Amino acid sequence: MEIRINSLGARGDGIAESGEGTVYVPDALPGELVRVGKTLRRGDGQRAVVRDVVEASPDRISPACGHFGTCGGCAAQHMDAGLYAAWKRDLVRNSLARAGVDAEVLTTVSVLPSTRRRVRLGFRQIRDSVIAGFREAGSDRIVDLAECPVATSRVVGVLSALRCFLPRFANHGEVAVTETDNGLDVVVFAKGEPDLDLRMDAPAFCDEAGICRLSWSDGDSLPEPILVAGEPLVRFGDVAVSMPPDSFLQPTAPGEAALRDFVIDAVADSTAVADLYAGCGAFALPVAAAGKTVHAVEAVAAQCAAVQAAGDHWGVTVETRDLVRQPLRPSELIRFDAVVLDPPRAGAGPQVEQLSAAGVPLVVYVSCNPATFARDARVLADAEYAIGPVQPFDQFLWSHHIELAAVFRVRQS
């Protein structure tokens, strides 16, 4: 069947209309005539795979990676820079429009390739070999990565060594690799506790592979360090933090620096700042180092301990608290003249409700999900907050993920 692609969807699929309704076609671009195979039901439409591009778009380019089209890590390597930038920006614009939020969307700040410092990959032993990589889009099948133009060279380079050692844990599972300032931090997620022989062999393996810490989790428990050759350190501005295993970290160092600069600039005229969903202190610590009084709130106890250890010198106070179940109330928020939010993909719904009632003068919202950001922005707008320009940040190159940040100020009556 031949169909004409009309537009791009939120996941980078080409969208077409046929006699059977809407058809979503990965790896197809607007204006293209493509020949597709059998369609499969997907939500409110059909999904089809391109068999042949009959009429190609002038916006089509050659992918940067030989795995593109199979690996689910990237969705947009076939788009030229102009189309790609417009698509990413529209992801933000469209989410805001659906929520009825009127805001200027600035040009996207994008990182370069080969800068992603953390990945989580699947692995599986198949007879005498081990495959490791991202999964195919919409599938549990693992694409065995021979290259990855998104990740850093150190992250990609350790995969060969990991393929040799991962079967010592289990014949399948997942592995998280994070590049820190002083080595690679690796967590293996697999059923079955590591045996004594594995633990005895870990030092030599880690030394050769450049791994400063190797940890294990069965997927339900907190990661257990098997070998610590050196505490993995990450520097947030001028403040070094010892990172707990599998803790949250922005995917790229340049992207994190851009977000940090945005936050520090936004709170420049503030005195007392609450950093909510603080993680390991990527914002709280540099803001404190800039001379502000900072209170950091985070649900994960190990991450709170990391912030406390690094922030004592700067007078940072830390609170372990689940802001979904127990958001800060207006009576607790009144002492702050600025609040920084960096919630997970679900957004900050319960906390935003409390913020809107408290009337904190300044709210800096950093988000990894345009849809939940727009939902929460609508709540703040209804509570007489004015939204400033929205700044997108593209740290997940060639994927459908986009981060953004904006400043909300209470309207003066």
mmCIF file of C-alpha atoms in Angstrom:
data_model
loop_
_atom_site.group_PDB
_atom_site.id
_atom_site.type_symbol
_atom_site.label_atom_id
_atom_site.label_comp_id
_atom_site.label_asym_id
_atom_site.label_seq_id
_atom_site.Cartn_x
_atom_site.Cartn_y
_atom_site.Cartn_z
ATOM 1 C CA MET A 1 0.000 0.000 0.000
ATOM 2 C CA GLU A 2 1.251 3.510 -0.838
ATOM 3 C CA ILE A 3 0.364 6.433 1.432
ATOM 4 C CA ARG A 4 1.282 10.119 1.622
ATOM 5 C CA ILE A 5 2.670 11.393 4.931
ATOM 6 C CA ASN A 6 0.974 14.569 6.149
ATOM 7 C CA SER A 7 2.707 15.441 9.417
ATOM 8 C CA LEU A 8 4.956 14.299 12.258
ATOM 9 C CA GLY A 9 3.619 12.795 15.472
ATOM 10 C CA ALA A 10 4.834 13.310 19.016
ATOM 11 C CA ARG A 11 7.051 10.213 18.809
ATOM 12 C CA GLY A 12 8.565 11.174 15.465
ATOM 13 C CA ASP A 13 6.284 8.937 13.403
ATOM 14 C CA GLY A 14 4.994 10.126 10.069
ATOM 15 C CA ILE A 15 1.202 10.462 10.155
ATOM 16 C CA ALA A 16 -1.025 9.636 7.187
ATOM 17 C CA GLU A 17 -4.705 9.052 6.563
ATOM 18 C CA SER A 18 -6.027 5.993 4.751
ATOM 19 C CA GLY A 19 -9.369 4.306 4.264
ATOM 20 C CA GLU A 20 -8.738 2.516 7.566
ATOM 21 C CA GLY A 21 -8.119 5.767 9.481
ATOM 22 C CA THR A 22 -4.931 7.293 10.858
ATOM 23 C CA VAL A 23 -1.695 5.448 10.088
ATOM 24 C CA TYR A 24 1.510 6.016 12.100
ATOM 25 C CA VAL A 25 4.653 5.291 10.088
ATOM 26 C CA PRO A 26 8.071 5.371 11.818
ATOM 27 C CA ASP A 27 10.998 6.714 9.757
ATOM 28 C CA ALA A 28 8.718 8.610 7.340
ATOM 29 C CA LEU A 29 8.658 12.381 6.823
ATOM 30 C CA PRO A 30 5.954 14.907 5.882
ATOM 31 C CA GLY A 31 5.335 15.077 2.138
ATOM 32 C CA GLU A 32 6.827 11.670 1.436
ATOM 33 C CA LEU A 33 5.064 8.963 -0.530
ATOM 34 C CA VAL A 34 5.952 5.655 1.081
ATOM 35 C CA ARG A 35 5.124 2.038 0.419
ATOM 36 C CA VAL A 36 4.234 0.280 3.657
ATOM 37 C CA GLY A 37 3.666 -3.284 4.731
ATOM 38 C CA LYS A 38 0.804 -4.715 6.711
ATOM 39 C CA THR A 39 -0.750 -2.322 9.228
ATOM 40 C CA LEU A 40 -1.187 -3.235 12.880
ATOM 41 C CA ARG A 41 -3.605 -1.703 15.365
ATOM 42 C CA ARG A 42 -2.029 0.991 17.566
ATOM 43 C CA GLY A 43 -4.254 2.866 19.995
ATOM 44 C CA ASP A 44 -6.578 5.048 17.976
ATOM 45 C CA GLY A 45 -5.025 4.153 14.618
ATOM 46 C CA GLN A 46 -2.787 1.786 12.685
ATOM 47 C CA ARG A 47 0.991 1.315 12.691
ATOM 48 C CA ALA A 48 2.842 0.470 9.495
ATOM 49 C CA VAL A 49 6.479 -0.134 8.559
ATOM 50 C CA VAL A 50 8.105 1.571 5.569
ATOM 51 C CA ARG A 51 9.052 -0.897 2.850
ATOM 52 C CA ASP A 52 10.173 1.705 0.341
ATOM 53 C CA VAL A 53 10.345 5.506 0.073
ATOM 54 C CA VAL A 54 8.765 6.223 -3.319
ATOM 55 C CA GLU A 55 9.094 10.028 -3.117
ATOM 56 C CA ALA A 56 11.605 11.279 -0.560
ATOM 57 C CA SER A 57 11.390 14.577 1.301
ATOM 58 C CA PRO A 58 14.193 17.114 0.788
ATOM 59 C CA ASP A 59 14.411 17.099 4.595
ATOM 60 C CA ARG A 60 15.549 13.452 4.642
ATOM 61 C CA ILE A 61 19.207 12.799 5.484
ATOM 62 C CA SER A 62 21.322 9.707 6.049
ATOM 63 C CA PRO A 63 21.162 8.466 9.670
ATOM 64 C CA ALA A 64 24.224 8.879 11.863
ATOM 65 C CA CYS A 65 24.016 5.290 13.159
ATOM 66 C CA GLY A 66 23.801 1.911 11.478
ATOM 67 C CA HIS A 67 21.261 0.755 14.078
ATOM 68 C CA PHE A 68 18.747 3.493 13.232
ATOM 69 C CA GLY A 69 15.391 2.087 12.195
ATOM 70 C CA THR A 70 15.841 -0.945 14.443
ATOM 71 C CA CYS A 71 17.077 0.457 17.755
ATOM 72 C CA GLY A 72 14.366 2.166 19.779
ATOM 73 C CA GLY A 73 16.763 4.691 21.289
ATOM 74 C CA CYS A 74 16.443 7.175 18.420
ATOM 75 C CA ALA A 75 13.447 8.240 16.333
ATOM 76 C CA ALA A 76 14.685 11.183 14.282
ATOM 77 C CA GLN A 77 18.114 10.586 12.758
ATOM 78 C CA HIS A 78 16.564 10.779 9.280
ATOM 79 C CA MET A 79 15.467 14.424 9.793
ATOM 80 C CA ASP A 80 17.675 17.316 8.734
ATOM 81 C CA ALA A 81 18.586 19.913 11.360
ATOM 82 C CA GLY A 82 15.825 22.368 10.457
ATOM 83 C CA LEU A 83 12.979 19.870 10.510
ATOM 84 C CA TYR A 84 14.321 18.219 13.661
ATOM 85 C CA ALA A 85 14.574 21.535 15.549
ATOM 86 C CA ALA A 86 11.065 22.563 14.486
ATOM 87 C CA TRP A 87 9.630 19.182 15.528
ATOM 88 C CA LYS A 88 11.254 19.341 18.967
ATOM 89 C CA ARG A 89 10.071 22.896 19.528
ATOM 90 C CA ASP A 90 6.556 21.950 18.432
ATOM 91 C CA LEU A 91 6.465 19.189 21.063
ATOM 92 C CA VAL A 92 6.571 21.969 23.651
ATOM 93 C CA ARG A 93 4.307 24.391 21.793
ATOM 94 C CA ASN A 94 1.611 21.790 21.192
ATOM 95 C CA SER A 95 1.553 20.671 24.830
ATOM 96 C CA LEU A 96 1.161 24.258 26.001
ATOM 97 C CA ALA A 97 -1.594 24.916 23.465
ATOM 98 C CA ARG A 98 -3.552 21.835 24.546
ATOM 99 C CA ALA A 99 -3.469 23.068 28.144
ATOM 100 C CA GLY A 100 -4.472 26.592 27.144
ATOM 101 C CA VAL A 101 -1.161 28.100 28.271
ATOM 102 C CA ASP A 102 0.006 31.121 26.275
ATOM 103 C CA ALA A 103 3.799 31.397 26.404
ATOM 104 C CA GLU A 104 6.697 32.187 24.127
ATOM 105 C CA VAL A 105 8.794 29.114 23.280
ATOM 106 C CA LEU A 106 12.451 29.959 22.705
ATOM 107 C CA THR A 107 14.885 28.297 20.326
ATOM 108 C CA THR A 108 15.969 24.920 21.696
ATOM 109 C CA VAL A 109 19.317 24.594 23.441
ATOM 110 C CA SER A 110 20.762 21.336 22.136
ATOM 111 C CA VAL A 111 23.771 19.271 23.174
ATOM 112 C CA LEU A 112 26.258 17.755 20.749
ATOM 113 C CA PRO A 113 26.387 14.040 19.872
ATOM 114 C CA SER A 114 28.499 11.687 22.007
ATOM 115 C CA THR A 115 27.714 13.541 25.247
ATOM 116 C CA ARG A 116 25.168 11.273 26.928
ATOM 117 C CA ARG A 117 26.859 10.034 30.082
ATOM 118 C CA ARG A 118 24.272 7.589 31.412
ATOM 119 C CA VAL A 119 22.405 4.749 29.731
ATOM 120 C CA ARG A 120 20.362 1.768 30.878
ATOM 121 C CA LEU A 121 20.569 -1.199 28.534
ATOM 122 C CA GLY A 122 19.142 -4.682 28.348
ATOM 123 C CA PHE A 123 21.416 -7.710 28.079
ATOM 124 C CA ARG A 124 20.834 -11.362 27.263
ATOM 125 C CA GLN A 125 23.044 -14.404 26.778
ATOM 126 C CA ILE A 126 22.309 -16.322 23.589
ATOM 127 C CA ARG A 127 24.309 -19.534 23.515
ATOM 128 C CA ASP A 128 27.987 -18.494 23.699
ATOM 129 C CA SER A 129 27.533 -14.769 23.141
ATOM 130 C CA VAL A 130 25.959 -11.852 24.988
ATOM 131 C CA ILE A 131 24.000 -9.039 23.398
ATOM 132 C CA ALA A 132 23.608 -5.665 25.111
ATOM 133 C CA GLY A 133 21.815 -2.548 23.964
ATOM 134 C CA PHE A 134 18.597 -0.574 23.777
ATOM 135 C CA ARG A 135 15.395 -2.360 22.883
ATOM 136 C CA GLU A 136 13.612 -2.151 19.569
ATOM 137 C CA ALA A 137 10.757 0.349 19.511
ATOM 138 C CA GLY A 138 7.615 -1.280 20.906
ATOM 139 C CA SER A 139 9.417 -4.563 21.570
ATOM 140 C CA ASP A 140 11.407 -6.409 24.223
ATOM 141 C CA ARG A 141 13.994 -7.472 21.632
ATOM 142 C CA ILE A 142 17.473 -6.125 22.371
ATOM 143 C CA VAL A 143 19.534 -4.470 19.644
ATOM 144 C CA ASP A 144 23.174 -5.470 20.149
ATOM 145 C CA LEU A 145 24.972 -2.122 20.017
ATOM 146 C CA ALA A 146 28.082 -1.952 17.892
ATOM 147 C CA GLU A 147 27.993 1.853 17.906
ATOM 148 C CA CYS A 148 26.029 4.713 19.457
ATOM 149 C CA PRO A 149 26.547 8.322 18.306
ATOM 150 C CA VAL A 150 24.561 9.595 21.296
ATOM 151 C CA ALA A 151 26.573 8.167 24.218
ATOM 152 C CA THR A 152 30.074 9.165 25.298
ATOM 153 C CA SER A 153 33.005 7.144 24.007
ATOM 154 C CA ARG A 154 33.719 5.787 27.512
ATOM 155 C CA VAL A 155 30.158 4.509 27.915
ATOM 156 C CA VAL A 156 30.175 2.847 24.489
ATOM 157 C CA GLY A 157 33.710 1.562 24.987
ATOM 158 C CA VAL A 158 32.931 -0.418 28.148
ATOM 159 C CA LEU A 159 30.199 -2.504 26.492
ATOM 160 C CA SER A 160 32.635 -5.070 25.084
ATOM 161 C CA ALA A 161 34.082 -5.751 28.531
ATOM 162 C CA LEU A 162 30.622 -5.892 30.090
ATOM 163 C CA ARG A 163 29.458 -8.481 27.569
ATOM 164 C CA CYS A 164 32.182 -10.788 28.879
ATOM 165 C CA PHE A 165 31.345 -10.244 32.559
ATOM 166 C CA LEU A 166 27.558 -9.853 32.654
ATOM 167 C CA PRO A 167 26.831 -13.616 32.278
ATOM 168 C CA ARG A 168 28.557 -14.052 35.656
ATOM 169 C CA PHE A 169 25.474 -12.349 37.154
ATOM 170 C CA ALA A 170 22.682 -13.930 35.082
ATOM 171 C CA ASN A 171 21.773 -14.838 31.519
ATOM 172 C CA HIS A 172 19.585 -11.753 31.174
ATOM 173 C CA GLY A 173 18.827 -8.467 32.900
ATOM 174 C CA GLU A 174 19.688 -4.792 32.613
ATOM 175 C CA VAL A 175 22.815 -2.752 33.173
ATOM 176 C CA ALA A 176 23.062 0.969 33.967
ATOM 177 C CA VAL A 177 26.303 2.720 33.045
ATOM 178 C CA THR A 178 27.096 6.259 34.196
ATOM 179 C CA GLU A 179 30.256 8.165 33.376
ATOM 180 C CA THR A 180 31.367 10.163 36.405
ATOM 181 C CA ASP A 181 34.334 12.475 36.849
ATOM 182 C CA ASN A 182 36.580 9.689 38.135
ATOM 183 C CA GLY A 183 35.387 6.558 36.335
ATOM 184 C CA LEU A 184 32.379 4.526 35.288
ATOM 185 C CA ASP A 185 29.628 3.684 37.773
ATOM 186 C CA VAL A 186 27.910 0.412 36.798
ATOM 187 C CA VAL A 187 24.793 -1.180 38.291
ATOM 188 C CA VAL A 188 23.668 -4.639 37.158
ATOM 189 C CA PHE A 189 19.979 -5.487 37.582
ATOM 190 C CA ALA A 190 19.527 -9.270 37.571
ATOM 191 C CA LYS A 191 17.888 -12.017 39.603
ATOM 192 C CA GLY A 192 20.149 -14.202 41.686
ATOM 193 C CA GLU A 193 22.737 -12.934 44.152
ATOM 194 C CA PRO A 194 26.338 -12.667 42.878
ATOM 195 C CA ASP A 195 28.465 -15.577 44.101
ATOM 196 C CA LEU A 196 31.830 -15.465 45.841
ATOM 197 C CA ASP A 197 33.834 -16.163 42.670
ATOM 198 C CA LEU A 198 32.245 -13.168 40.945
ATOM 199 C CA ARG A 199 33.037 -10.942 43.906
ATOM 200 C CA MET A 200 36.644 -12.168 43.946
ATOM 201 C CA ASP A 201 37.080 -11.495 40.218
ATOM 202 C CA ALA A 202 35.384 -8.078 40.274
ATOM 203 C CA PRO A 203 38.478 -6.008 41.238
ATOM 204 C CA ALA A 204 40.556 -7.131 38.266
ATOM 205 C CA PHE A 205 37.636 -6.733 35.872
ATOM 206 C CA CYS A 206 36.762 -3.250 37.106
ATOM 207 C CA ASP A 207 40.367 -2.088 37.057
ATOM 208 C CA GLU A 208 40.778 -3.166 33.435
ATOM 209 C CA ALA A 209 37.401 -1.728 32.348
ATOM 210 C CA GLY A 210 37.792 1.646 34.087
ATOM 211 C CA ILE A 211 34.889 1.001 36.468
ATOM 212 C CA CYS A 212 35.201 2.807 39.804
ATOM 213 C CA ARG A 213 32.131 1.149 41.338
ATOM 214 C CA LEU A 214 30.232 -2.026 40.453
ATOM 215 C CA SER A 215 26.866 -2.644 42.128
ATOM 216 C CA TRP A 216 24.090 -5.217 41.874
ATOM 217 C CA SER A 217 20.328 -5.181 42.459
ATOM 218 C CA ASP A 218 17.663 -7.822 41.969
ATOM 219 C CA GLY A 219 15.387 -5.073 40.670
ATOM 220 C CA ASP A 220 13.433 -4.797 43.906
ATOM 221 C CA SER A 221 16.148 -3.908 46.408
ATOM 222 C CA LEU A 222 18.506 -0.948 46.555
ATOM 223 C CA PRO A 223 21.769 -1.513 44.648
ATOM 224 C CA GLU A 224 24.467 -3.246 46.688
ATOM 225 C CA PRO A 225 28.052 -2.197 45.924
ATOM 226 C CA ILE A 226 30.173 -5.219 45.039
ATOM 227 C CA LEU A 227 33.356 -3.275 44.444
ATOM 228 C CA VAL A 228 34.216 0.354 45.172
ATOM 229 C CA ALA A 229 37.608 1.322 43.786
ATOM 230 C CA GLY A 230 36.719 4.980 44.297
ATOM 231 C CA GLU A 231 33.569 6.929 45.111
ATOM 232 C CA PRO A 232 31.965 8.103 41.839
ATOM 233 C CA LEU A 233 32.119 11.893 41.894
ATOM 234 C CA VAL A 234 30.135 14.374 39.832
ATOM 235 C CA ARG A 235 30.785 18.093 40.008
ATOM 236 C CA PHE A 236 27.757 20.392 40.020
ATOM 237 C CA GLY A 237 29.389 23.697 39.205
ATOM 238 C CA ASP A 238 32.172 23.996 41.789
ATOM 239 C CA VAL A 239 30.669 21.464 44.214
ATOM 240 C CA ALA A 240 31.710 17.784 44.033
ATOM 241 C CA VAL A 241 29.122 15.173 45.045
ATOM 242 C CA SER A 242 29.621 11.481 45.822
ATOM 243 C CA MET A 243 26.794 9.840 43.890
ATOM 244 C CA PRO A 244 24.790 6.931 45.379
ATOM 245 C CA PRO A 245 24.349 3.917 43.058
ATOM 246 C CA ASP A 246 21.655 4.406 40.390
ATOM 247 C CA SER A 247 20.869 7.938 41.543
ATOM 248 C CA PHE A 248 19.302 10.560 39.312
ATOM 249 C CA LEU A 249 21.658 12.514 37.086
ATOM 250 C CA GLN A 250 20.974 14.692 34.063
ATOM 251 C CA PRO A 251 21.849 12.687 30.931
ATOM 252 C CA THR A 252 24.593 15.053 29.731
ATOM 253 C CA ALA A 253 27.060 17.330 31.490
ATOM 254 C CA PRO A 254 26.618 20.211 28.974
ATOM 255 C CA GLY A 255 22.829 20.008 29.279
ATOM 256 C CA GLU A 256 23.041 20.006 33.049
ATOM 257 C CA ALA A 257 25.298 23.075 32.938
ATOM 258 C CA ALA A 258 22.797 24.917 30.727
ATOM 259 C CA LEU A 259 19.931 24.073 33.089
ATOM 260 C CA ARG A 260 22.026 25.077 36.095
ATOM 261 C CA ASP A 261 22.817 28.456 34.526
ATOM 262 C CA PHE A 262 19.105 28.969 33.816
ATOM 263 C CA VAL A 263 18.175 28.268 37.447
ATOM 264 C CA ILE A 264 20.966 30.359 38.976
ATOM 265 C CA ASP A 265 20.070 33.302 36.751
ATOM 266 C CA ALA A 266 16.374 32.951 37.615
ATOM 267 C CA VAL A 267 16.945 33.114 41.398
ATOM 268 C CA ALA A 268 19.620 35.823 41.245
ATOM 269 C CA ASP A 269 17.469 38.320 43.151
ATOM 270 C CA SER A 270 16.116 35.776 45.653
ATOM 271 C CA THR A 271 17.415 35.115 49.151
ATOM 272 C CA ALA A 272 15.756 31.938 50.483
ATOM 273 C CA VAL A 273 15.286 29.130 47.954
ATOM 274 C CA ALA A 274 13.549 25.754 48.264
ATOM 275 C CA ASP A 275 14.792 23.115 45.807
ATOM 276 C CA LEU A 276 12.052 20.491 45.528
ATOM 277 C CA TYR A 277 12.700 17.065 43.964
ATOM 278 C CA ALA A 278 16.330 17.978 44.574
ATOM 279 C CA GLY A 279 17.967 14.699 43.519
ATOM 280 C CA CYS A 280 21.658 14.824 44.399
ATOM 281 C CA GLY A 281 21.745 18.615 44.487
ATOM 282 C CA ALA A 282 22.411 19.593 40.873
ATOM 283 C CA PHE A 283 20.623 22.899 41.513
ATOM 284 C CA ALA A 284 20.581 23.198 45.310
ATOM 285 C CA LEU A 285 24.351 23.060 45.729
ATOM 286 C CA PRO A 286 25.371 25.613 43.055
ATOM 287 C CA VAL A 287 22.574 27.949 44.187
ATOM 288 C CA ALA A 288 23.875 27.708 47.765
ATOM 289 C CA ALA A 289 27.429 28.289 46.537
ATOM 290 C CA ALA A 290 26.122 31.460 44.869
ATOM 291 C CA GLY A 291 25.218 32.799 48.306
ATOM 292 C CA LYS A 292 21.567 31.798 48.709
ATOM 293 C CA THR A 293 19.965 30.103 51.708
ATOM 294 C CA VAL A 294 18.821 26.735 50.349
ATOM 295 C CA HIS A 295 16.513 24.021 51.658
ATOM 296 C CA ALA A 296 16.590 20.826 49.557
ATOM 297 C CA VAL A 297 13.735 18.308 49.606
ATOM 298 C CA GLU A 298 14.062 14.844 48.041
ATOM 299 C CA ALA A 299 12.248 11.522 48.503
ATOM 300 C CA VAL A 300 15.289 9.222 48.165
ATOM 301 C CA ALA A 301 17.215 9.032 51.428
ATOM 302 C CA ALA A 302 20.564 8.137 49.837
ATOM 303 C CA GLN A 303 20.379 11.167 47.567
ATOM 304 C CA CYS A 304 19.507 13.381 50.537
ATOM 305 C CA ALA A 305 22.603 12.092 52.333
ATOM 306 C CA ALA A 306 24.726 12.966 49.299
ATOM 307 C CA VAL A 307 23.354 16.525 49.254
ATOM 308 C CA GLN A 308 23.890 16.881 53.006
ATOM 309 C CA ALA A 309 27.501 15.705 52.812
ATOM 310 C CA ALA A 310 28.330 18.042 49.936
ATOM 311 C CA GLY A 311 26.231 20.966 51.154
ATOM 312 C CA ASP A 312 27.255 21.261 54.807
ATOM 313 C CA HIS A 313 29.909 23.826 53.939
ATOM 314 C CA TRP A 314 27.295 25.988 52.230
ATOM 315 C CA GLY A 315 24.679 25.666 54.969
ATOM 316 C CA VAL A 316 22.236 23.652 52.860
ATOM 317 C CA THR A 317 19.450 22.071 54.903
ATOM 318 C CA VAL A 318 18.035 18.790 53.630
ATOM 319 C CA GLU A 319 14.701 17.050 54.154
ATOM 320 C CA THR A 320 13.751 13.519 53.099
ATOM 321 C CA ARG A 321 10.136 13.756 51.999
ATOM 322 C CA ASP A 322 7.812 12.315 49.352
ATOM 323 C CA LEU A 323 6.306 15.399 47.738
ATOM 324 C CA VAL A 324 3.575 13.389 46.023
ATOM 325 C CA ARG A 325 2.149 12.088 49.297
ATOM 326 C CA GLN A 326 3.261 14.978 51.482
ATOM 327 C CA PRO A 327 3.805 18.205 49.518
ATOM 328 C CA LEU A 328 5.072 21.256 51.333
ATOM 329 C CA ARG A 329 2.094 23.218 52.641
ATOM 330 C CA PRO A 330 1.619 27.001 52.322
ATOM 331 C CA SER A 331 2.612 27.453 55.967
ATOM 332 C CA GLU A 332 5.952 25.776 55.172
ATOM 333 C CA LEU A 333 6.476 27.598 51.881
ATOM 334 C CA ILE A 334 5.940 31.100 53.222
ATOM 335 C CA ARG A 335 9.588 31.476 54.316
ATOM 336 C CA PHE A 336 10.888 31.112 50.751
ATOM 337 C CA ASP A 337 10.961 33.818 48.106
ATOM 338 C CA ALA A 338 11.771 31.299 45.362
ATOM 339 C CA VAL A 339 11.016 27.628 44.718
ATOM 340 C CA VAL A 340 12.801 25.414 42.196
ATOM 341 C CA LEU A 341 10.914 22.360 40.907
ATOM 342 C CA ASP A 342 12.497 19.489 38.959
ATOM 343 C CA PRO A 343 9.946 16.662 39.238
ATOM 344 C CA PRO A 344 9.900 13.289 37.454
ATOM 345 C CA ARG A 345 7.826 12.757 34.315
ATOM 346 C CA ALA A 346 4.575 12.617 36.305
ATOM 347 C CA GLY A 347 5.020 16.290 37.125
ATOM 348 C CA ALA A 348 4.483 18.149 40.386
ATOM 349 C CA GLY A 349 0.679 18.146 40.593
ATOM 350 C CA PRO A 350 0.122 17.922 44.385
ATOM 351 C CA GLN A 351 2.991 20.310 45.120
ATOM 352 C CA VAL A 352 1.859 22.837 42.505
ATOM 353 C CA GLU A 353 -1.581 22.933 44.127
ATOM 354 C CA GLN A 354 0.070 23.940 47.402
ATOM 355 C CA LEU A 355 2.355 26.435 45.667
ATOM 356 C CA SER A 356 -0.566 28.101 43.955
ATOM 357 C CA ALA A 357 -2.206 28.629 47.347
ATOM 358 C CA ALA A 358 0.997 29.858 48.999
ATOM 359 C CA GLY A 359 1.789 32.620 46.522
ATOM 360 C CA VAL A 360 5.577 32.156 46.595
ATOM 361 C CA PRO A 361 6.847 35.127 44.540
ATOM 362 C CA LEU A 362 9.005 33.101 42.116
ATOM 363 C CA VAL A 363 8.754 29.522 40.832
ATOM 364 C CA VAL A 364 11.409 28.011 38.555
ATOM 365 C CA TYR A 365 10.052 24.859 36.914
ATOM 366 C CA VAL A 366 12.400 22.391 35.189
ATOM 367 C CA SER A 367 10.597 19.545 33.431
ATOM 368 C CA CYS A 368 11.309 16.434 31.383
ATOM 369 C CA ASN A 369 7.704 16.124 30.172
ATOM 370 C CA PRO A 370 5.988 18.936 28.228
ATOM 371 C CA ALA A 371 2.526 17.468 28.877
ATOM 372 C CA THR A 372 2.723 17.469 32.682
ATOM 373 C CA PHE A 373 4.590 20.771 32.661
ATOM 374 C CA ALA A 374 1.730 22.324 30.677
ATOM 375 C CA ARG A 375 -0.835 20.837 33.062
ATOM 376 C CA ASP A 376 0.969 22.300 36.080
ATOM 377 C CA ALA A 377 1.573 25.609 34.296
ATOM 378 C CA ARG A 378 -2.174 25.906 33.799
ATOM 379 C CA VAL A 379 -2.706 25.557 37.564
ATOM 380 C CA LEU A 380 -0.125 28.249 38.291
ATOM 381 C CA ALA A 381 -1.591 30.546 35.637
ATOM 382 C CA ASP A 382 -5.033 30.170 37.197
ATOM 383 C CA ALA A 383 -3.474 31.185 40.528
ATOM 384 C CA GLU A 384 -2.286 34.516 39.086
ATOM 385 C CA TYR A 385 1.218 33.473 38.120
ATOM 386 C CA ALA A 386 2.653 34.923 34.904
ATOM 387 C CA ILE A 387 4.788 32.539 32.873
ATOM 388 C CA GLY A 388 7.975 33.770 31.238
ATOM 389 C CA PRO A 389 9.500 32.436 28.012
ATOM 390 C CA VAL A 390 9.777 28.637 27.932
ATOM 391 C CA GLN A 391 13.273 27.358 27.174
ATOM 392 C CA PRO A 392 13.511 23.844 25.661
ATOM 393 C CA PHE A 393 16.656 21.779 26.273
ATOM 394 C CA ASP A 394 17.419 18.811 24.015
ATOM 395 C CA GLN A 395 19.598 16.331 25.913
ATOM 396 C CA PHE A 396 18.117 13.165 24.385
ATOM 397 C CA LEU A 397 19.307 13.677 20.819
ATOM 398 C CA TRP A 398 17.180 12.195 18.042
ATOM 399 C CA SER A 399 14.578 10.875 20.501
ATOM 400 C CA HIS A 400 11.085 12.202 21.217
ATOM 401 C CA HIS A 401 12.132 13.351 24.696
ATOM 402 C CA ILE A 402 12.604 17.059 25.390
ATOM 403 C CA GLU A 403 13.287 18.999 28.581
ATOM 404 C CA LEU A 404 12.233 22.548 29.309
ATOM 405 C CA ALA A 405 12.377 25.248 31.936
ATOM 406 C CA ALA A 406 10.411 28.396 32.691
ATOM 407 C CA VAL A 407 10.051 31.039 35.373
ATOM 408 C CA PHE A 408 6.684 31.893 36.950
ATOM 409 C CA ARG A 409 6.162 35.146 38.840
ATOM 410 C CA VAL A 410 3.171 36.213 40.903
ATOM 411 C CA ARG A 411 1.263 38.929 39.060
ATOM 412 C CA GLN A 412 1.287 42.239 40.866
ATOM 413 C CA SER A 413 -2.237 43.396 41.756
#
